Short mmCIF file of C-alpha atoms and ligand atoms in Angstrom, two decimals:
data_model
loop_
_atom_site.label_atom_id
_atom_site.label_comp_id
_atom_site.label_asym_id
_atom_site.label_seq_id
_atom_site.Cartn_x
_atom_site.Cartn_y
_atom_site.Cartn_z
CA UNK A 23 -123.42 27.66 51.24
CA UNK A 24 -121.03 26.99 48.43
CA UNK A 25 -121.01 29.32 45.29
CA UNK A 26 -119.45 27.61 42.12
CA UNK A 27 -118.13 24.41 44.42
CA UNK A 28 -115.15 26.90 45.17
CA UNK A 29 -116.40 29.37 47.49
CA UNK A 30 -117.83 29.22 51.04
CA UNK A 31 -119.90 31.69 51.85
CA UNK A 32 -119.99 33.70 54.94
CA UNK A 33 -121.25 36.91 56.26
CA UNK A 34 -122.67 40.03 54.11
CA UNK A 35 -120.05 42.29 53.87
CA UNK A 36 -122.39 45.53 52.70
CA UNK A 37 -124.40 46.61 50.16
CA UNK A 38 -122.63 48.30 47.39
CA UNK A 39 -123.17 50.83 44.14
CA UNK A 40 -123.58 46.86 42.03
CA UNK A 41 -124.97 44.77 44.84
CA UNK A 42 -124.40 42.92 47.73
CA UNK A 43 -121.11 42.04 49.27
CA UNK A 44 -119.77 38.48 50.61
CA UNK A 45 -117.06 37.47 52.43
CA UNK A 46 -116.16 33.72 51.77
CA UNK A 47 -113.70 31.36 52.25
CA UNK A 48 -111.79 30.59 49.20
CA UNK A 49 -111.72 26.47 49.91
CA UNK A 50 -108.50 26.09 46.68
CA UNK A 51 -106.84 28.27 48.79
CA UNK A 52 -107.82 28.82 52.17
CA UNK A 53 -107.82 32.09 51.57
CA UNK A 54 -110.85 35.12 52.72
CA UNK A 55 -112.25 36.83 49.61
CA UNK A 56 -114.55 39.10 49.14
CA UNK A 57 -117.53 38.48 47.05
CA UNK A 58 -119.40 40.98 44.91
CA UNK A 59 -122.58 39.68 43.39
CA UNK A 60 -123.37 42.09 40.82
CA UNK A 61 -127.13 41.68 39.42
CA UNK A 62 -127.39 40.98 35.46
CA UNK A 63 -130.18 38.59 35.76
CA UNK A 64 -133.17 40.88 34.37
CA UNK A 65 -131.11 42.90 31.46
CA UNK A 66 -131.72 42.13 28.10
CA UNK A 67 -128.62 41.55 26.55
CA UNK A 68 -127.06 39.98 30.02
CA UNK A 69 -123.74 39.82 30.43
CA UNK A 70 -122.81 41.10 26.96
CA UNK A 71 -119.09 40.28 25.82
CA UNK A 72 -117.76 43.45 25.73
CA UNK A 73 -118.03 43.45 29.84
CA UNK A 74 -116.49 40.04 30.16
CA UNK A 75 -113.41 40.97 27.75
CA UNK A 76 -113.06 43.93 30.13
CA UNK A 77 -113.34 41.81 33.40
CA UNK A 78 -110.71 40.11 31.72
CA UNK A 79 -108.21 42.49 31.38
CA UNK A 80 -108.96 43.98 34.96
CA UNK A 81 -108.19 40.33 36.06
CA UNK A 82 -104.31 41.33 34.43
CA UNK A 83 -104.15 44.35 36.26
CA UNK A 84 -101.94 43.10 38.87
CA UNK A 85 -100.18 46.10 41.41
CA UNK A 86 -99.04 45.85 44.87
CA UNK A 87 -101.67 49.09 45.16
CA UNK A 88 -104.48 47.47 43.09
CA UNK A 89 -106.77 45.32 44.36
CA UNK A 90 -106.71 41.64 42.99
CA UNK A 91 -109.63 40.00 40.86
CA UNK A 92 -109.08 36.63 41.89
CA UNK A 93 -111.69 35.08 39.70
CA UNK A 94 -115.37 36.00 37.97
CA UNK A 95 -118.09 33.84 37.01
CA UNK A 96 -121.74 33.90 36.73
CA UNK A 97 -123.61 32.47 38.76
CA UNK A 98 -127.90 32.10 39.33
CA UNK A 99 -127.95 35.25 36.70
CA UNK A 100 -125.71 37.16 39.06
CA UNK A 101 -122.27 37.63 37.95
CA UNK A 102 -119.49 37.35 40.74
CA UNK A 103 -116.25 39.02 40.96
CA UNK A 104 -113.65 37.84 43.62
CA UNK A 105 -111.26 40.27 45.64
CA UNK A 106 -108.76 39.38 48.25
CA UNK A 107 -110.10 40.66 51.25
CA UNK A 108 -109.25 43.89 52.72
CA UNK A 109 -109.40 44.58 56.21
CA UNK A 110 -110.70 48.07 56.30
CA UNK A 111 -110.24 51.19 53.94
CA UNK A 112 -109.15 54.66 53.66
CA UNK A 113 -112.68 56.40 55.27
CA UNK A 114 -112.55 54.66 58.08
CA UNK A 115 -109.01 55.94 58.96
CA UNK A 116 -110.23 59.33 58.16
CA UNK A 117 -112.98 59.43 60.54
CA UNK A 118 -111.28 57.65 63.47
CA UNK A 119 -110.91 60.81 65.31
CA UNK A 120 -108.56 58.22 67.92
CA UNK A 121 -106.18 58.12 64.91
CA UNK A 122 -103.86 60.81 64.34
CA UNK A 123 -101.98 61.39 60.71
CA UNK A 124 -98.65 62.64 60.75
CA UNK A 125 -97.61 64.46 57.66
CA UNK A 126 -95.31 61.25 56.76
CA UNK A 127 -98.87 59.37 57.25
CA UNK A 128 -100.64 61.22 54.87
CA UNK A 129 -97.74 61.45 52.52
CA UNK A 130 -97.84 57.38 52.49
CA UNK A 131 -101.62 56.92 51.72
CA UNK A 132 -101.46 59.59 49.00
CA UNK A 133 -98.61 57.66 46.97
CA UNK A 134 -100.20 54.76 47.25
CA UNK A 135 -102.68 56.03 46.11
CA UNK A 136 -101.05 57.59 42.91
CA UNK A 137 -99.11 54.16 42.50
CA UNK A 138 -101.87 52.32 42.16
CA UNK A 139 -103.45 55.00 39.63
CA UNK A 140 -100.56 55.43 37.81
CA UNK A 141 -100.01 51.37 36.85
CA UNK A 142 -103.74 51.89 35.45
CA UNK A 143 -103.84 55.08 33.99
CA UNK A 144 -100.57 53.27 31.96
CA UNK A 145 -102.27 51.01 30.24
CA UNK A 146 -105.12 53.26 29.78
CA UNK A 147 -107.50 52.21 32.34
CA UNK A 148 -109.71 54.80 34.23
CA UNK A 149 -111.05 54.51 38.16
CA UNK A 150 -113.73 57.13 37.73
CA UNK A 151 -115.13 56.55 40.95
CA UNK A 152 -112.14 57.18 43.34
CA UNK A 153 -113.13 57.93 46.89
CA UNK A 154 -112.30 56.99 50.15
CA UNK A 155 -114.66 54.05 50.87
CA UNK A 156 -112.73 52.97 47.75
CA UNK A 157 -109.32 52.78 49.02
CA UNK A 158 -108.89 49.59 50.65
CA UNK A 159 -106.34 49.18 53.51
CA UNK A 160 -104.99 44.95 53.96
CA UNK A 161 -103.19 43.63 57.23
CA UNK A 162 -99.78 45.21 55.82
CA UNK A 163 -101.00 48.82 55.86
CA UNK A 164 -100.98 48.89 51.59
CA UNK A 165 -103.54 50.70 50.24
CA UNK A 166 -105.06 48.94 47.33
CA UNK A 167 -107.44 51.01 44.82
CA UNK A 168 -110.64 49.03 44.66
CA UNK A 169 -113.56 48.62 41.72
CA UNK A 170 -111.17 49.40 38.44
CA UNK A 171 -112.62 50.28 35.90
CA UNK A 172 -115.87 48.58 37.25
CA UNK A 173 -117.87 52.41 36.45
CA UNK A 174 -117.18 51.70 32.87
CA UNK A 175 -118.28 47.92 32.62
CA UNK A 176 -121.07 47.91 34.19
CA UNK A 177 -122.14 52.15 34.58
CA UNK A 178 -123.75 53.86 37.36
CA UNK A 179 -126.34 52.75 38.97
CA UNK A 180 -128.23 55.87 38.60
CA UNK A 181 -127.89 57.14 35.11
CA UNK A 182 -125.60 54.24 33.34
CA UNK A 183 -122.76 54.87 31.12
CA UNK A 184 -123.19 58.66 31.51
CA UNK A 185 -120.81 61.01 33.10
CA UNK A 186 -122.07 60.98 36.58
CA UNK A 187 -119.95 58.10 37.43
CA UNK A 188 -118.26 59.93 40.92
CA UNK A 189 -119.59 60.26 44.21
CA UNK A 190 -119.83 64.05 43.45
CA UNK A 191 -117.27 65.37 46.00
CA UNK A 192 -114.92 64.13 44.05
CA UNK A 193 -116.59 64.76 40.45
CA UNK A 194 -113.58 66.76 38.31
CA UNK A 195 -115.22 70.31 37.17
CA UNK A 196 -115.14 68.78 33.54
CA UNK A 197 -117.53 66.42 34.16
CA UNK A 198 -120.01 68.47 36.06
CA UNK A 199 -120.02 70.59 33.06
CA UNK A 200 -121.13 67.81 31.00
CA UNK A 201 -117.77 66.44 29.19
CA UNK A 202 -118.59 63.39 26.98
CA UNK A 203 -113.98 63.16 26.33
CA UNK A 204 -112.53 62.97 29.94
CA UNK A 205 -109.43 61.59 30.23
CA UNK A 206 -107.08 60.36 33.58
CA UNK A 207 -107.39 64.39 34.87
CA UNK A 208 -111.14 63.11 36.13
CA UNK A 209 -108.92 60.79 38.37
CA UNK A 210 -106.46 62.99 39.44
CA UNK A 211 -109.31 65.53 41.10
CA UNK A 212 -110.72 63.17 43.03
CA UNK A 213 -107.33 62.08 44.08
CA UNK A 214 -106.98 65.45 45.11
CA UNK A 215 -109.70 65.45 46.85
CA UNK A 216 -108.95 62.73 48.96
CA UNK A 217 -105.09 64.45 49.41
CA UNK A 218 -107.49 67.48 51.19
CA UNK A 219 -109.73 65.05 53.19
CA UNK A 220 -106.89 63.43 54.82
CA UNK A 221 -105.26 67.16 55.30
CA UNK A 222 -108.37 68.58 56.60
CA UNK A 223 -110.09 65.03 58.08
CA UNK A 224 -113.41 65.99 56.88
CA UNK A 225 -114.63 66.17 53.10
CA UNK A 226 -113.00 69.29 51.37
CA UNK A 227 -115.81 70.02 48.78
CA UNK A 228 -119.55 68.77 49.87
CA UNK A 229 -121.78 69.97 47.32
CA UNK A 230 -125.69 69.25 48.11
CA UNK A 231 -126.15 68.84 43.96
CA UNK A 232 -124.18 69.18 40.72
CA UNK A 233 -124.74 72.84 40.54
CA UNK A 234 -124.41 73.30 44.35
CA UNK A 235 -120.69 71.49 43.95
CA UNK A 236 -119.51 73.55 41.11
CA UNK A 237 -120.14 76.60 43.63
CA UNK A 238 -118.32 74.50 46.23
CA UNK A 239 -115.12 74.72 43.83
CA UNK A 240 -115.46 77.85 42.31
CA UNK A 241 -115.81 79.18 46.53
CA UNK A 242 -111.86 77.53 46.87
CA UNK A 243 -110.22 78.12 43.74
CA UNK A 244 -111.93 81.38 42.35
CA UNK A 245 -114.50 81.05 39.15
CA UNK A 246 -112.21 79.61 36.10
CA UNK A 247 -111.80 82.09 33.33
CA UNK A 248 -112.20 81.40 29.56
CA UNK A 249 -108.58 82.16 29.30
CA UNK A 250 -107.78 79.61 31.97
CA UNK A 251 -109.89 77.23 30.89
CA UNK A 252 -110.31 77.61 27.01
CA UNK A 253 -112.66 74.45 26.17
CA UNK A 254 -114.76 75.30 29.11
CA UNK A 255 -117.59 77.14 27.44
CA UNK A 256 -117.48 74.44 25.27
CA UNK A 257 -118.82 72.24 27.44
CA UNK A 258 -122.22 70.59 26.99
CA UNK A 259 -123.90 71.65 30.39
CA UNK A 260 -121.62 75.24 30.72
CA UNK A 261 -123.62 77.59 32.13
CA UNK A 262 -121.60 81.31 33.30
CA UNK A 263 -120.97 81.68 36.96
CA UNK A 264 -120.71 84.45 38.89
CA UNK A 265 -117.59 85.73 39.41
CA UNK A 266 -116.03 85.23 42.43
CA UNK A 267 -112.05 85.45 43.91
CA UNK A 268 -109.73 82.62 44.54
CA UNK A 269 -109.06 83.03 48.36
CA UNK A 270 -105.14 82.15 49.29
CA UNK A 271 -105.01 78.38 48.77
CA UNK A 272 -102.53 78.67 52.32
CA UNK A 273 -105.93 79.81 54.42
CA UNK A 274 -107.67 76.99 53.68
CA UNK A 275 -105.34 74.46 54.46
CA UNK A 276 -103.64 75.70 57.25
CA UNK A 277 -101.71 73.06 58.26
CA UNK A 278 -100.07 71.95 55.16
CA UNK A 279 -96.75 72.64 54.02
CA UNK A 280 -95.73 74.37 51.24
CA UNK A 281 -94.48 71.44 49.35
CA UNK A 282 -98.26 69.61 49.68
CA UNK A 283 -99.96 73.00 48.71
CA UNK A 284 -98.08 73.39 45.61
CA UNK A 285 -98.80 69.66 44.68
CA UNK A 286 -102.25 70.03 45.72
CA UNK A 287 -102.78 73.20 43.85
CA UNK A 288 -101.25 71.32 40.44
CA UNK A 289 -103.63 68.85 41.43
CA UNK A 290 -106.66 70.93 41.42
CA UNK A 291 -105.99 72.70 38.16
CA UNK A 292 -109.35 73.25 36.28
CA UNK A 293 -107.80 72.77 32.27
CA UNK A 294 -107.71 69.16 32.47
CA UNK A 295 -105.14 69.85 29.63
CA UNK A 296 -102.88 71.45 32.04
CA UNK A 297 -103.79 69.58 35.11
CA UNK A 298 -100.54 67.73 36.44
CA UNK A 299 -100.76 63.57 35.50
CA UNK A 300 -100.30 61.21 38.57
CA UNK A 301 -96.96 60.39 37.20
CA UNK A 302 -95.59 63.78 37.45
CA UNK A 303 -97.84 63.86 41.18
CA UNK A 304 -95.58 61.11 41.80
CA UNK A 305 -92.59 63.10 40.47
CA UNK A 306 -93.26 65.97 42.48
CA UNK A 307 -90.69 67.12 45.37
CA UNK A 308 -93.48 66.76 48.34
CA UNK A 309 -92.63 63.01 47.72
CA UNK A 310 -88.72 63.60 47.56
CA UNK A 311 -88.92 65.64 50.00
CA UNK A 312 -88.59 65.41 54.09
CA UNK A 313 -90.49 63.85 56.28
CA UNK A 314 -90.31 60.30 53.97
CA UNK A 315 -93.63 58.51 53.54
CA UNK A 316 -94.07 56.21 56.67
CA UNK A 317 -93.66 52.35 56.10
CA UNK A 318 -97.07 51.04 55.64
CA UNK A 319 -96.67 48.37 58.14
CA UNK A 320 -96.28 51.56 60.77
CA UNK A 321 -99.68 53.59 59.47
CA UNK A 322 -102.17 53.86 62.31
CA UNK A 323 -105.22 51.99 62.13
CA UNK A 324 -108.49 51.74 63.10
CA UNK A 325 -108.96 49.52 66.35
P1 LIG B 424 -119.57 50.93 47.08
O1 LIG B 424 -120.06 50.50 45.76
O2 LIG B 424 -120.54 51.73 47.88
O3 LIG B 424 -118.20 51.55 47.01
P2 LIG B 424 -118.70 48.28 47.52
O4 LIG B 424 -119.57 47.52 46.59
O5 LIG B 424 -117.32 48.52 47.07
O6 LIG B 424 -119.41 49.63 47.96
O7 LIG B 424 -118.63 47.53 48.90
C1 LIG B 424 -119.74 47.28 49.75
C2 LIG B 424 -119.23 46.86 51.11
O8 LIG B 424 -118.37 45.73 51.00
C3 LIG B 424 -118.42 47.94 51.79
O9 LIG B 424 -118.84 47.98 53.14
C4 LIG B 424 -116.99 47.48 51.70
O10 LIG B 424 -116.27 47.82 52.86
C5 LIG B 424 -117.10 45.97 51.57
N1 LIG B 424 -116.03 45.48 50.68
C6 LIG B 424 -115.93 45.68 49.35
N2 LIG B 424 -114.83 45.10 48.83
C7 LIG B 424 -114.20 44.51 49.87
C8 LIG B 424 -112.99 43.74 50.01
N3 LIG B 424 -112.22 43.48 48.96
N4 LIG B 424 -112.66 43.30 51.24
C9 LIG B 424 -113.44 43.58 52.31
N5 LIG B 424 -114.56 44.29 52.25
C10 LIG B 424 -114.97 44.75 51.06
#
């Protein structure tokens, strides 16, 4: 079936936070895309012009670690945003329990990562919904950072154009307290996040509920204090916790190197004032460092 006399249709891809997923033929190209049809057809105000200027300037966003918006146009009161295709993504290397990461593996997929974050968080663009599923991995072995800025066009599906934007294991402290200002640092947790999933190969922080995952972090890195975190009882939703100890950082993560744990720990800061930007991340001697990030044409990948 073609979509806009471009665009052949093929199989569903999956079901996502905005709607269903196609992959098609791109028949100006030849090229495989991937198809999101996200649903606009019943609101009100459809496709107001605010989103499309956005879509617009996510369509200029161009990085080797981003992924590409080939096109967007609306279609049968859907709207449709083309992606190059990606082959598989971050979660499924995570889980392959076939697939081993060597430190110079992880070290690769986190600068990507940061890369690809730090070309958007330049021209003040947020991801707010970083995760692995969202970290897309092509034939090459680059990592591109998939749905820009989508979280702020078009909202959550849940409770739209609030703060609960993140899958919550990766939800920055700020925002579970309510913060109606965050800034990049909301991206930098969750890329922190990820850096401990593909340390420990299992999610690091799995809170059941909001409350439930502010106990998960405050159980790793020790309640914050007010003078650690001035603006915290600021916060709309701050409610006081009870106190509990940072454990050694080292016993948690076994396995990692100083080098990581000191990034990771700079990572994780709870001030997002004082939380380390992915440009200094990027900056940081874990990536200067030995062992040198493997060549992404060498990363192990799923089967
Ligand atoms: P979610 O909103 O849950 O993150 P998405 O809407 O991003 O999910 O994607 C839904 C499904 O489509 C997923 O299974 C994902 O792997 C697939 N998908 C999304 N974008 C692409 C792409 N560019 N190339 C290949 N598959 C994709």
């Amino acid at each position: 079936k073609k979509v806009a006399d471009r665009y052949l249709k093929r199989e569903v891809l999956g079901e996502g936070t905005y709607g269903v997923v196609y992959k098609a033929i791109d028949t100006q190209t030849g090229q495989t895309v991937a198809i999101k049809k996200i649903r606009i057809g019943k609101q009100k105000e459809g496709v107001n012009f605010t989103a499309l200027r956005e879509i617009k300037l996510l369509k200029e966003l161009k990085d080797p670690n981003i992924i590409e918006l080939i096109d967007c146009f609306p279609h049968k009161g859907n709207l449709h945003l083309v992606f190059e295709f990606m082959e598989t993504d971050l979660e499924a290397v995570i889980r392959d329990r076939n697939i081993f990461l060597a430190p110079g593996d992880i070290k690769s997929y986190l600068q990507m990562t940061l890369k690809g974050l730090a070309h958007c968080h330049k021209k003040w663009i947020l991801h707010r919904d970083m995760k692995p599923n969202n970290l897309l991995i092509g034939p090459n072995g680059q990592l591109k950072l998939a749905d820009f800025g989508l979280a702020r066009i078009f909202g959550s599906p849940d409770r739209r154009f609030t703060h609960q934007v993140f899958a919550r294991w990766y939800r920055a402290p700020e925002l579970l307290f309510g913060t109606k200002q965050y800034g990049p640092g909301v991206d930098v947790w969750a890329a922190a996040c990820i850096f401990a999933e593909l340390l420990l190969r299992r999610p690091f922080l799995q809170g059941s509920s909001d409350i439930d995952q502010l106990g998960k972090i405050f159980a790793a890195f020790g309640t914050p204090s007010p003078t650690q975190w001035p603006d915290m009882v600021y916060l709309p939703d701050y409610v006081e916790y009870q106190f509990v100890p940072a454990p050694p950082l080292r016993s948690l993560f076994p396995m990692a190197t100083d080098d990581a744990l000191d990034l990771l720990s700079k990572m994780f800061t709870y001030d997002p004032k004082d939380r380390i930007s992915v440009q200094q991340a990027l900056e940081h001697r874990y990536f200067t460092c030995p062992p040198q990030p493997t060549d992404p044409v060498k990363l192990p990948r799923p089967a």
